[in-house]
mmCIF file of C-alpha atoms in Angstrom:
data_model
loop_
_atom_site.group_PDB
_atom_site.id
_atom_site.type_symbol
_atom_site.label_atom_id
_atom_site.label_comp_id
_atom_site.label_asym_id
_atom_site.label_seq_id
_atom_site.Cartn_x
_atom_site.Cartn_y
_atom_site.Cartn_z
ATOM 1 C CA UNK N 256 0.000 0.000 0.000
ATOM 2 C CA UNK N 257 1.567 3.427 -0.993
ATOM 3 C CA UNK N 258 1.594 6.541 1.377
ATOM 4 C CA UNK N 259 -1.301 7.926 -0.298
ATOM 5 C CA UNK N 260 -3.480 4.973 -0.422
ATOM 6 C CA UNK N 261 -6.253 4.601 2.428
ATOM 7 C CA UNK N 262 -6.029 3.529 5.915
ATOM 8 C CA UNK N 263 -7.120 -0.044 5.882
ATOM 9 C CA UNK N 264 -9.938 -1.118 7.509
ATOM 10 C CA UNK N 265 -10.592 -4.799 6.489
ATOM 11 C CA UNK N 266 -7.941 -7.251 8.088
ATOM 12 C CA UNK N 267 -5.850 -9.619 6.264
ATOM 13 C CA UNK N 268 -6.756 -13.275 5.611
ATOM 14 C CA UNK N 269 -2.873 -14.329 5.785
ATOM 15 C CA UNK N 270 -3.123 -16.532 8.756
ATOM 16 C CA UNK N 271 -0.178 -15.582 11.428
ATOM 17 C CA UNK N 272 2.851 -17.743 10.642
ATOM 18 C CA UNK N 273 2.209 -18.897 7.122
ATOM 19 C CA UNK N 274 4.681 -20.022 4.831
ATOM 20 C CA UNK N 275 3.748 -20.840 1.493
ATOM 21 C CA UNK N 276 4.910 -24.504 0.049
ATOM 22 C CA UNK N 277 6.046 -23.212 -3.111
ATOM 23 C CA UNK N 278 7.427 -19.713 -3.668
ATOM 24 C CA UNK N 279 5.490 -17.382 -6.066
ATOM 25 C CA UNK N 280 5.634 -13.807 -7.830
ATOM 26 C CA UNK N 281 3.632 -10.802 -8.238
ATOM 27 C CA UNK N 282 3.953 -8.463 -10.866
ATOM 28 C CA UNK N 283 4.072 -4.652 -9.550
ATOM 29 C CA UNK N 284 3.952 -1.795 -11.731
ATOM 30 C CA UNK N 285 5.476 1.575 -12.085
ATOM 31 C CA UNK N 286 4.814 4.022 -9.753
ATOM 32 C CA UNK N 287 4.083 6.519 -12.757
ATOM 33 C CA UNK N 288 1.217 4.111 -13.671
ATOM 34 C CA UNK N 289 -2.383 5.732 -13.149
ATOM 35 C CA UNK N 290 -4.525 3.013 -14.675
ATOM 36 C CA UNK N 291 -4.176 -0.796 -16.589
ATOM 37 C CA UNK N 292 -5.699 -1.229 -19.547
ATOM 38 C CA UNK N 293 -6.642 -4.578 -21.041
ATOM 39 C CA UNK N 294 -8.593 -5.108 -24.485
ATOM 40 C CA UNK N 295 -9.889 -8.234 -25.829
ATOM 41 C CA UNK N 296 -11.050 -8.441 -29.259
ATOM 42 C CA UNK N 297 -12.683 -11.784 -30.845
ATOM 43 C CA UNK N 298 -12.933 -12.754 -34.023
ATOM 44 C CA UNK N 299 -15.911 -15.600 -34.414
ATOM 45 C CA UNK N 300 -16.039 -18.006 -37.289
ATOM 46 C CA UNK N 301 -18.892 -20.880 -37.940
ATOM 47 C CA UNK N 302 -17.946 -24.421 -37.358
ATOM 48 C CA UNK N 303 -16.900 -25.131 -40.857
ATOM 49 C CA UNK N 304 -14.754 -21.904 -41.620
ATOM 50 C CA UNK N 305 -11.226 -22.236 -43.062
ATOM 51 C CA UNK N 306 -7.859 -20.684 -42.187
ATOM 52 C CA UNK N 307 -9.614 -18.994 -39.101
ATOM 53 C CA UNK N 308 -6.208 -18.134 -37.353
ATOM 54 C CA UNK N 309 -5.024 -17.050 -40.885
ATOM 55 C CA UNK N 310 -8.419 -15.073 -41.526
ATOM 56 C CA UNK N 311 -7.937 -13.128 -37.923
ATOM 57 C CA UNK N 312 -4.210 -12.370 -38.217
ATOM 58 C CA UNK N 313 -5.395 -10.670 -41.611
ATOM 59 C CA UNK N 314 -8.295 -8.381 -39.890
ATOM 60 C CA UNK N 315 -6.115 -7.108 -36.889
ATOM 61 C CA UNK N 316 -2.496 -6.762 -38.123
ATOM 62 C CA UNK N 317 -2.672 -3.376 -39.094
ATOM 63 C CA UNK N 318 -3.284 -2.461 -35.223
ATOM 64 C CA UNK N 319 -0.301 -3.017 -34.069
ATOM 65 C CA UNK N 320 1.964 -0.659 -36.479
ATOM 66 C CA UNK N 321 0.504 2.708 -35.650
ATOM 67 C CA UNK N 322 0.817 5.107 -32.724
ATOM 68 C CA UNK N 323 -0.337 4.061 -29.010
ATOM 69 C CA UNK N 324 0.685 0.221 -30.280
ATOM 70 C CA UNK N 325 0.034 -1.541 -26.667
ATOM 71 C CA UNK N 326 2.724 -2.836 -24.657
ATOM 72 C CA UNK N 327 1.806 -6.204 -25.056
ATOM 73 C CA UNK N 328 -0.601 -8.679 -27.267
ATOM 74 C CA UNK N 329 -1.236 -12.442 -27.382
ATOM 75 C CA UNK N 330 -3.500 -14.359 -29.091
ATOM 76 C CA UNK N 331 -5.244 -17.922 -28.733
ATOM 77 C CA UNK N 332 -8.364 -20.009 -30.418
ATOM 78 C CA UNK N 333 -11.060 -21.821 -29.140
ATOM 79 C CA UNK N 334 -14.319 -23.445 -30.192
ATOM 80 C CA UNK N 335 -17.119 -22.435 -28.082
ATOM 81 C CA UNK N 336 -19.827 -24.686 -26.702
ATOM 82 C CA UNK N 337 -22.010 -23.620 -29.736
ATOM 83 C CA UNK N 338 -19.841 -24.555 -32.144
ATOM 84 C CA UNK N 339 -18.101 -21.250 -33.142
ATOM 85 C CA UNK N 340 -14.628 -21.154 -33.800
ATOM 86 C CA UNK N 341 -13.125 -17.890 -31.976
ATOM 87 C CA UNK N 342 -9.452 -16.057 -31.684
ATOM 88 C CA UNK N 343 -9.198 -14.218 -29.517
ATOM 89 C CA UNK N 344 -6.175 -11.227 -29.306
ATOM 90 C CA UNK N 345 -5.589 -9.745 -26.185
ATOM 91 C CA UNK N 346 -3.786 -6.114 -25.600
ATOM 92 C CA UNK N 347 -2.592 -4.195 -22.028
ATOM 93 C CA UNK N 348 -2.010 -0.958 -22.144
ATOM 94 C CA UNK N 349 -0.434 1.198 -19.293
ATOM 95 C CA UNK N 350 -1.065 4.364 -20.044
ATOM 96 C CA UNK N 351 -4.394 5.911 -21.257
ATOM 97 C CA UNK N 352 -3.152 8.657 -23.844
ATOM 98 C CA UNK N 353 -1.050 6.001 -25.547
ATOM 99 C CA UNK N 354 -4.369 3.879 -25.563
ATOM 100 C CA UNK N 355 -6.557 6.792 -26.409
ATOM 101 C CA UNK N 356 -4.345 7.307 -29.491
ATOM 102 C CA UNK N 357 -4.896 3.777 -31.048
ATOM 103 C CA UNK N 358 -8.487 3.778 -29.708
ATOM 104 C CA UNK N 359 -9.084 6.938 -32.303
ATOM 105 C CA UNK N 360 -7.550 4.721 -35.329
ATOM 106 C CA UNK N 361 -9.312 1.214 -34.006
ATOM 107 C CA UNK N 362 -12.714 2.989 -33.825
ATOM 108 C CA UNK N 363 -12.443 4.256 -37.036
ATOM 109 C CA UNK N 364 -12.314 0.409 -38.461
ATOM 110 C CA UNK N 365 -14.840 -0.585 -35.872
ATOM 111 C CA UNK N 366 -17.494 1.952 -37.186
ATOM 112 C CA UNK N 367 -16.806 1.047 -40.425
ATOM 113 C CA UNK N 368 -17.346 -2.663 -40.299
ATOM 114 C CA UNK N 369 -21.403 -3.698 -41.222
ATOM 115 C CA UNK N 370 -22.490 -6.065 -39.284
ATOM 116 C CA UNK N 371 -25.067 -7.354 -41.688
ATOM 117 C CA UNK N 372 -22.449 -7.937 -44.297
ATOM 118 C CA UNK N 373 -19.946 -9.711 -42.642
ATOM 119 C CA UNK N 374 -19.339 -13.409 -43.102
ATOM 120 C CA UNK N 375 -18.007 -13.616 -39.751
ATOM 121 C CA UNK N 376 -18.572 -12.167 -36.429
ATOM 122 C CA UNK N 377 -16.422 -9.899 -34.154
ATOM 123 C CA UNK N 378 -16.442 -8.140 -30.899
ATOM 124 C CA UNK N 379 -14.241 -5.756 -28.511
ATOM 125 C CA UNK N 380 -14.647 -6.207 -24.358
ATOM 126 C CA UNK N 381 -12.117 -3.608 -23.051
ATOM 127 C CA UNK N 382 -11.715 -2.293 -19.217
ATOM 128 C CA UNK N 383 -9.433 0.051 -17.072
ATOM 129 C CA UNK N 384 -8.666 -0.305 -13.354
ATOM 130 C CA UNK N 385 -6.372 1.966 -11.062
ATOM 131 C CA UNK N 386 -3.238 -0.833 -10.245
ATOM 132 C CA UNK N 387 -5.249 -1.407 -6.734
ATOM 133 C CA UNK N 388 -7.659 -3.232 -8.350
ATOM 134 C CA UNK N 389 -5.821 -5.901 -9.817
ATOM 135 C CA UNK N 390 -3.719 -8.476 -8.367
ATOM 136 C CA UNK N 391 -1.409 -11.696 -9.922
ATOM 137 C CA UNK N 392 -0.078 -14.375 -9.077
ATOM 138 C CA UNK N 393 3.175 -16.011 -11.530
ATOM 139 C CA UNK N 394 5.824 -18.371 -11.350
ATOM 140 C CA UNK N 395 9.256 -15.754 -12.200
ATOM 141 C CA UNK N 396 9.581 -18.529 -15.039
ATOM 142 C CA UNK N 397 6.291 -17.977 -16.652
ATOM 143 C CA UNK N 398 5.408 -14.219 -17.329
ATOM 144 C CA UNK N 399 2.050 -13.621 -19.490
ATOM 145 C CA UNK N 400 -0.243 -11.036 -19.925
ATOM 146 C CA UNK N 401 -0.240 -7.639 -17.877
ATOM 147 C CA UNK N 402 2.906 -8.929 -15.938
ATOM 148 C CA UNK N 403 4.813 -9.168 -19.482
ATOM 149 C CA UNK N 404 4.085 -5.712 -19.889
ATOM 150 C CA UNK N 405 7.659 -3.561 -19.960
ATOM 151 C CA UNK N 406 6.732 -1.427 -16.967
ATOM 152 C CA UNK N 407 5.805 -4.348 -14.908
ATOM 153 C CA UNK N 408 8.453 -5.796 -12.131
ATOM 154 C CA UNK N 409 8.378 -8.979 -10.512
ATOM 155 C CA UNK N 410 8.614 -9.634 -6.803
ATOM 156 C CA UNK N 411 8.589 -12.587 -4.670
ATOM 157 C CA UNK N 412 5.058 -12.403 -2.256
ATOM 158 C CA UNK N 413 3.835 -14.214 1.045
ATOM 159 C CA UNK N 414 0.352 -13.986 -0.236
ATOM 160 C CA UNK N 415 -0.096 -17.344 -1.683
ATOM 161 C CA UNK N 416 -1.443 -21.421 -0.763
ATOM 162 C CA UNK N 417 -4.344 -20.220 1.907
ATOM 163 C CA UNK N 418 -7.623 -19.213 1.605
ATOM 164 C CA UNK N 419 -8.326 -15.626 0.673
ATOM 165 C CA UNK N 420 -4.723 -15.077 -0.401
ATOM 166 C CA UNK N 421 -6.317 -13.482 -3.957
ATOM 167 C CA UNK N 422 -8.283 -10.994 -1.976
ATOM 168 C CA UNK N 423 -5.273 -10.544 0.093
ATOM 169 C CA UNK N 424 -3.178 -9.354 -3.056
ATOM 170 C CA UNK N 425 -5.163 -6.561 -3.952
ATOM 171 C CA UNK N 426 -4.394 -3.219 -2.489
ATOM 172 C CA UNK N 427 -7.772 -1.757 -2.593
ATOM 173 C CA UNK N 428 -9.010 -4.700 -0.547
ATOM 174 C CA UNK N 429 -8.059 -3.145 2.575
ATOM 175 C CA UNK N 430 -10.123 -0.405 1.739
ATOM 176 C CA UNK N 431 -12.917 -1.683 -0.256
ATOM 177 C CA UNK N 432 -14.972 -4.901 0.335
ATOM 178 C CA UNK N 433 -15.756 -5.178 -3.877
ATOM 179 C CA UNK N 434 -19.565 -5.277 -2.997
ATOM 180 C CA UNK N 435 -21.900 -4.121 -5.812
ATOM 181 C CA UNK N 436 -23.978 -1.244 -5.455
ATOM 182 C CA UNK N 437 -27.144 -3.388 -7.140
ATOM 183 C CA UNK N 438 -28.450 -6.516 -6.683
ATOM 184 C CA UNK N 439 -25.737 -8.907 -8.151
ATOM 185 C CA UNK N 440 -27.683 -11.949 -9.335
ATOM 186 C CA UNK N 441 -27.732 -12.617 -13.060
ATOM 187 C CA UNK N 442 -30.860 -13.334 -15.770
ATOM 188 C CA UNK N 443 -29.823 -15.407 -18.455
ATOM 189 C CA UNK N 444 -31.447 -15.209 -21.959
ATOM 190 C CA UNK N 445 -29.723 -16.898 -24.758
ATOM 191 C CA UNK N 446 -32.277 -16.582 -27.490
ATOM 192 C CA UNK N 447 -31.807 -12.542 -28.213
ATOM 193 C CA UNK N 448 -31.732 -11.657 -31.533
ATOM 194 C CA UNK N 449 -27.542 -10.881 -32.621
ATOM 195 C CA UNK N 450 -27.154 -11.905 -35.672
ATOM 196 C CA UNK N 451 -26.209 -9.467 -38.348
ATOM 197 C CA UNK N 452 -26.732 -6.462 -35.746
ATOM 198 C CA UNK N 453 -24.197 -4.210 -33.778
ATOM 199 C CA UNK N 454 -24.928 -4.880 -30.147
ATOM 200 C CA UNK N 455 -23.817 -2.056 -27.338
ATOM 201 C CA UNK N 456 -23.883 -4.255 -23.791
ATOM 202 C CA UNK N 457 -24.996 -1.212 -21.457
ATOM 203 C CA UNK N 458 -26.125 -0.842 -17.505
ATOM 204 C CA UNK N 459 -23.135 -2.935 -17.090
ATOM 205 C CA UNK N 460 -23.016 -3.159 -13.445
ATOM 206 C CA UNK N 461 -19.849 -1.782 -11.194
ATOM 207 C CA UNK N 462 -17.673 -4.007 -9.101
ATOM 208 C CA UNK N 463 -17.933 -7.143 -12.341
ATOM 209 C CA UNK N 464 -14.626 -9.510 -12.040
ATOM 210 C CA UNK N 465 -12.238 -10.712 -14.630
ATOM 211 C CA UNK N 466 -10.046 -13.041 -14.768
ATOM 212 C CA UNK N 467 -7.574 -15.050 -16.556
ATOM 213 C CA UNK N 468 -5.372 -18.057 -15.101
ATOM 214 C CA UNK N 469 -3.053 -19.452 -17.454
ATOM 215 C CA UNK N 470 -1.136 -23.282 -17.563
ATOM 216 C CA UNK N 471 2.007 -24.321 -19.418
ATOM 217 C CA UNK N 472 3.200 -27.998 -19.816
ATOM 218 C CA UNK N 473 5.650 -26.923 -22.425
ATOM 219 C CA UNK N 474 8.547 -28.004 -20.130
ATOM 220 C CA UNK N 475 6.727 -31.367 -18.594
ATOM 221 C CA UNK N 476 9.038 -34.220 -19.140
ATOM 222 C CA UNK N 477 6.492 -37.991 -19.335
ATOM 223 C CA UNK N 478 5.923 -38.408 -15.560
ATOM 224 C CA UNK N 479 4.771 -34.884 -14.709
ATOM 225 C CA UNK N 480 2.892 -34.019 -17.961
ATOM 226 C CA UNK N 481 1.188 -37.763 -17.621
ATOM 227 C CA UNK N 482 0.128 -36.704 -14.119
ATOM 228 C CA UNK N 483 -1.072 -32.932 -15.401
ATOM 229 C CA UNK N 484 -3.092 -34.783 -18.451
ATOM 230 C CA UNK N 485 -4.718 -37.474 -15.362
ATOM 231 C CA UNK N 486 -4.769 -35.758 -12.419
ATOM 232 C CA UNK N 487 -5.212 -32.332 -13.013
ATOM 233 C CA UNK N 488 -6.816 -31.231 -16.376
ATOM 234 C CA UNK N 489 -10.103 -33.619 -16.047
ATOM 235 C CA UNK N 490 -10.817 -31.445 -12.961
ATOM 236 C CA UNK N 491 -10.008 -28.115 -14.575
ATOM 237 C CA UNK N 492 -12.614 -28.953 -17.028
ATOM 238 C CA UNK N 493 -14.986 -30.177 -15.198
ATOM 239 C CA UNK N 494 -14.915 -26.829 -13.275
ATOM 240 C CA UNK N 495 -14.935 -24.657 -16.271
ATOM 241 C CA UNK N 496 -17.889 -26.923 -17.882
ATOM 242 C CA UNK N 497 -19.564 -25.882 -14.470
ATOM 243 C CA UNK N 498 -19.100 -22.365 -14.713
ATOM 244 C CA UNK N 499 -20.094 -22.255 -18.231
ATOM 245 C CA UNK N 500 -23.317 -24.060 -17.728
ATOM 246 C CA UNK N 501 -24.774 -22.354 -14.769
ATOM 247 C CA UNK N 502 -24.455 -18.628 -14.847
ATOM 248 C CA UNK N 503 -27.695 -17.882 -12.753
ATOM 249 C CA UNK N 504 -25.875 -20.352 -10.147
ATOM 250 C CA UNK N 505 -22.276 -19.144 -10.361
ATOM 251 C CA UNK N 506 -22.457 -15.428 -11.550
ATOM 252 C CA UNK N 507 -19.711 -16.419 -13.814
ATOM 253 C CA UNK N 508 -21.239 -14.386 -17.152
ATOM 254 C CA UNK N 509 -18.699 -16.072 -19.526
ATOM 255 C CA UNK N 510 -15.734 -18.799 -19.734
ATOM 256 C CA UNK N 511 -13.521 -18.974 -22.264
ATOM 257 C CA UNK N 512 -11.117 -21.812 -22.693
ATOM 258 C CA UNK N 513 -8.403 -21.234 -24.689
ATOM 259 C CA UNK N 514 -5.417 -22.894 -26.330
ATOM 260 C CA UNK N 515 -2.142 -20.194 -26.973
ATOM 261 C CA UNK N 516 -0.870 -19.262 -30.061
ATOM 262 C CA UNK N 517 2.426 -18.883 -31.455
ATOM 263 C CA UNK N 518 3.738 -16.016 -33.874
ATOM 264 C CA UNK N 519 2.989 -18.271 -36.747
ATOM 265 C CA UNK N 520 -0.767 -18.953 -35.419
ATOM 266 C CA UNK N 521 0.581 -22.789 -34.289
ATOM 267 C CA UNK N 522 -0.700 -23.863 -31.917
ATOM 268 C CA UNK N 523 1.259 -24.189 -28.275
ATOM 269 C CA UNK N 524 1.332 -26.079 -25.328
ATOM 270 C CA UNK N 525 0.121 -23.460 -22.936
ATOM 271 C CA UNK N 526 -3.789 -22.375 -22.617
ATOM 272 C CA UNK N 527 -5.785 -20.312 -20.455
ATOM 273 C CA UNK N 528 -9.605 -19.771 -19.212
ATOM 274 C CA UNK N 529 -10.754 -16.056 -19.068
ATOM 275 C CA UNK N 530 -13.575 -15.435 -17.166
ATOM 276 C CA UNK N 531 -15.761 -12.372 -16.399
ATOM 277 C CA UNK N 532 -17.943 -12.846 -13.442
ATOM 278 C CA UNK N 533 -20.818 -10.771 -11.693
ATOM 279 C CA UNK N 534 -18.908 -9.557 -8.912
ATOM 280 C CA UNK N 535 -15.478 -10.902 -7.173
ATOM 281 C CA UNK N 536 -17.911 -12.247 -4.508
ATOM 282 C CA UNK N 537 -18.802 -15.020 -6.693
ATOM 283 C CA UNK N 538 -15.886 -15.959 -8.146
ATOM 284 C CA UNK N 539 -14.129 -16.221 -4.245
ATOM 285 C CA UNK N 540 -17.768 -18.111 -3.216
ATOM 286 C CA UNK N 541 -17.137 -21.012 -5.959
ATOM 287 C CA UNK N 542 -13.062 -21.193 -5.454
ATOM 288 C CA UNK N 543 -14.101 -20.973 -1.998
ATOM 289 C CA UNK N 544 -16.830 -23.501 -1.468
ATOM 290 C CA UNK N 545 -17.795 -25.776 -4.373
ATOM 291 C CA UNK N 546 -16.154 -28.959 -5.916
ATOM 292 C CA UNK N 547 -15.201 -28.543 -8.827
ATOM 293 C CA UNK N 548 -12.626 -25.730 -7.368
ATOM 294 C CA UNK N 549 -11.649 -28.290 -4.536
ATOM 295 C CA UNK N 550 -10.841 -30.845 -6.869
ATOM 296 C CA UNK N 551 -8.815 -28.631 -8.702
ATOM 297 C CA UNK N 552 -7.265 -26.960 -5.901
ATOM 298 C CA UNK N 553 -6.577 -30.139 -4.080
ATOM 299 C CA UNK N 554 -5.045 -32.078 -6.696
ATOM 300 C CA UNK N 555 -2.557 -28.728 -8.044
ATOM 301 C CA UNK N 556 -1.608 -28.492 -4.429
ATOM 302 C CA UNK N 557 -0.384 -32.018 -3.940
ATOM 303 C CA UNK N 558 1.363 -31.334 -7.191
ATOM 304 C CA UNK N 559 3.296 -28.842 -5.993
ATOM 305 C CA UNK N 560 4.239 -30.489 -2.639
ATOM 306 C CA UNK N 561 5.292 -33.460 -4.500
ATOM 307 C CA UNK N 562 7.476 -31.399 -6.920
ATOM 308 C CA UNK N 563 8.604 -28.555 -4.649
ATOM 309 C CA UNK N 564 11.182 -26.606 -6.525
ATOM 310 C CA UNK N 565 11.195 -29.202 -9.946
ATOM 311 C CA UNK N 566 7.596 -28.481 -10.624
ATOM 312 C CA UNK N 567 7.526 -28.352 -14.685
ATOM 313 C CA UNK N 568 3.561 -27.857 -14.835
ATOM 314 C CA UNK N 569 3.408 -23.666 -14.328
ATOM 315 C CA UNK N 570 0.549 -21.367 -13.677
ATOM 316 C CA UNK N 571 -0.442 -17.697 -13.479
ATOM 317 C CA UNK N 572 -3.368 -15.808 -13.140
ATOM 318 C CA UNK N 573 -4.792 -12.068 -13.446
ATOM 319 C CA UNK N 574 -7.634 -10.871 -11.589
ATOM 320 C CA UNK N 575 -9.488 -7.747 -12.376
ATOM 321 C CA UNK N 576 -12.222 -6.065 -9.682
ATOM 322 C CA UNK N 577 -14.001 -3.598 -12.496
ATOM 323 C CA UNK N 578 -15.423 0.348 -11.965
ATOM 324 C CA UNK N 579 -17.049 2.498 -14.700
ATOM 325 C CA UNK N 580 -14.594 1.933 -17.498
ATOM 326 C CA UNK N 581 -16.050 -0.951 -19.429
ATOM 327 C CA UNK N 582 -16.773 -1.301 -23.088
ATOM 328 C CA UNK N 583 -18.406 -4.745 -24.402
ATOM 329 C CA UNK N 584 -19.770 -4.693 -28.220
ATOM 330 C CA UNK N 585 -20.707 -7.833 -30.461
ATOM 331 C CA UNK N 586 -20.739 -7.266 -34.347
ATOM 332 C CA UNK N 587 -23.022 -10.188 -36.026
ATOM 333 C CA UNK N 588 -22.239 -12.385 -32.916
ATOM 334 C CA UNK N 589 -24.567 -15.067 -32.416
ATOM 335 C CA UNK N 590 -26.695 -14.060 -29.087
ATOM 336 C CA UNK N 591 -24.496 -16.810 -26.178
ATOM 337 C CA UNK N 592 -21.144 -14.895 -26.867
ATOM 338 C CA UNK N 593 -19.716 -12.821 -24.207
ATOM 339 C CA UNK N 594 -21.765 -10.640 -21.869
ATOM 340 C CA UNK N 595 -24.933 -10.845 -24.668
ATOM 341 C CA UNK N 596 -27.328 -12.764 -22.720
ATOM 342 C CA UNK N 597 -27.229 -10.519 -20.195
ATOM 343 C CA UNK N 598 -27.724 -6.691 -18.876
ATOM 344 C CA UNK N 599 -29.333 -4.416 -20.845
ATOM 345 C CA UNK N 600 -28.518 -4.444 -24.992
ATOM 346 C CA UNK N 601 -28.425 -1.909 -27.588
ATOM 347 C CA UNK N 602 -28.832 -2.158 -31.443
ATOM 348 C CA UNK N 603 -26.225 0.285 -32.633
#
C-alpha cells in the first residue's frame, strides 16, 4: 500500500505464521502508472470456416503498427460450446493517452465494419482499473499477460497457498470490500436476436470480475505431464464446464477456454480460461466452497508439494475487480457470446 493509499480497515486473511509450500511472484507496476488497460477483441467463425487463425491475423495486423501500439498482445483459439470457432487477441495498455491514441484509429475500423455484411462475427470487451484493483499471481519462469508488460516488475510475495490469499493481493481490498452497489444476481437469456446487428452491452453493473489463469506444460518431461493430463486437467474442465453451464448459479457471465498461439498462429502447449464474473464475490464463493474448485485446488496443491522446486507444470493468473470503465460490443455475434445474454442491450 503506498503513502497515499487509504487507511485499511478490512484485516488480512494471511493466517499468522504462514509459509507458502512453493514460492510465487507478483507483478508490480510503475509508480508513474495511473490506470491498466486490457482489451480483448474476438474474431468468431462458424464451425466449418477455413484458415480462421489465418483469416484473424489478416483483420487485426494493421493495429499493431501505428501510434499508441500496446505494450503487449497475445492471441489464442477456441471453439465455443455452440460450435463457433473464436481467436481471440488480447492487448494491455499502461497508459491511457497512448491507448486513447490507437483507440481513435481502431474505432475508425470498428465503425466502419457492417455487421449485416460480414461473413463472420467480431467483438471488442475492453476495461481500465487503477493498479489497486488488480492483483497476480506467476511463477518468475512464466510471465504472461499484464505482468509481461515492460513497466511491470516482478517480486517474490507471502500472499499465496491459503484461503483468501487473492483478496489478500489486492491493495484496494483493505479499503474496499468489492460489494456491488445493485443486486448482483444474473438473468440469463440466450435466445436474443444478434445476428447481423451491432450490439452495445450497457447498464453494465460496477464491481464485475475478470479473470484469466493461465497453464504451461511446455517443459513437462512424461511423468509430470502424464500426471497434469490425469490428475489435473479432467478437474479443470470439469470446473470450467460448471461455470459455463450455470451462470444464474455461479455469476460467472462467460468462460472462455483457450489454447495459446504462437507467432505463426501454431498452436502451443500453454492455454488459459478467461472469465468475467458478476462480482469478485462469486468468483471467491465457488473457489471458496464448491467442488469442482476443490478438486482442482486439491489435486494442483499435492502437485506442488510433490514437486517442490522441480515443478515443470506452471501457472499464473490475473484478476481484475471492475469500476465504470467498461466497453463490451458484439458485431453479427450469435446471441451466447460474451456478456450478450445478459444486462441491458443496444442495437447500434
Amino acid at each position: 500500500m503506498t503513502s497515499d493509499s487509504p487507511e485499511r480497515i478490512y484485516p488480512m486473511q494471511k493466517p499468522e505464521g504462514h509459509q507458502a509450500a512453493i514460492q510465487r511472484y507478483s507483478s508490480r507496476v510503475d509508480a508513474s502508472v495511473d490506470r491498466i488497460r486490457m482489451l480483448v477483441l474476438g474474431c468468431q467463425y462458424a464451425a466449418d470456416a477455413e484458415n480462421v487463425v489465418s483469416q484473424c491475423k489478416a483483420t487485426v495486423a494493421d493495429m499493431f503498427g501505428h501510434a499508441g501500439t500496446p505494450l503487449h498482445h497475445d492471441q489464442a483459439v477456441f471453439r465455443d460450446d455452440q460450435g463457433f470457432q473464436t481467436v481471440l487477441t488480447v492487448l494491455y495498455w499502461q497508459d491511457e493517452a497512448a491507448f486513447a491514441t490507437w483507440q481513435a484509429k481502431f474505432n475508425t475500423w470498428w465503425a466502419a465494419q457492417d455487421p449485416a455484411t460480414l461473413a463472420h462475427g467480431i467483438w471488442v470487451e475492453s476495461f481500465s482499473v487503477p493498479p489497486a484493483y488488480r492483483e497476480t499471481n506467476v511463477f518468475k519462469e512464466y510471465i504472461r499477460g499484464v505482468s509481461a508488460c515492460p513497466m511491470t516488475k516482478i517480486s517474490p510475495m507471502g500472499e499465496s497457498g491459503y484461503w483468501g490469499a487473492a483478496r489478500d493481493r489486492f491493495t484496494a481490498s483493505g479499503y474496499d470490500d468489492f460489494s456491488p452497489s445493485a443486486p448482483s444476481e444474473l438473468a440469463f437469456d440466450p435466445t436474443r436476436d444478434t445476428v447481423g446487428k451491432r450490439i452495445v452491452v450497457n447498464n453494465i453493473p460496477d464491481n464485475m470480475c475478470v479473470i484469466r489463469s493461465g497453464v504451461t506444460w511446455h517443459n513437462c518431461g512424461p511423468e509430470q505431464l502424464d500426471s497434469y493430463e490425469t490428475n489435473l486437467k479432467p478437474k479443470l474442465d470439469k470446473g470450467m464446464d460448471f461455470l459455463r453451464g450455470n451462470p444464474e448459479e455461479t455469476g460467472c457471465c462467460s468462460l472462455r477456454q483457450v489454447i495459446c498461439l504462437d507467432d505463426t498462429g501454431a498452436e502451443e502447449k500453454e492455454a488459459y480460461s478467461l472469465g468475467i464474473f458478476r462480482t469478485y464475490g462469486h468468483l471467491e464463493k465457488w473457489a471458496h466452497d464448491h467442488p469442482t474448485h476443490l478438486a482442482i485446488y486439491t489435486r494442483a496443491l499435492a502437485e506442488r508439494k510433490k514437486y517442490q522446486e522441480n515443478l515443470e507444470l506452471l501457472t499464473y493468473h490475473e484478476i481484475y475487480v471492475l469500476n465504470d470503465d467498461v466497453r463490451c460490443e458484439y458485431l453479427n455475434c450469435h446471441p451466447q457470446t460474451g456478456l450478450l445474454p445478459f444486462f441491458d442491450n443496444t442495437v447500434a
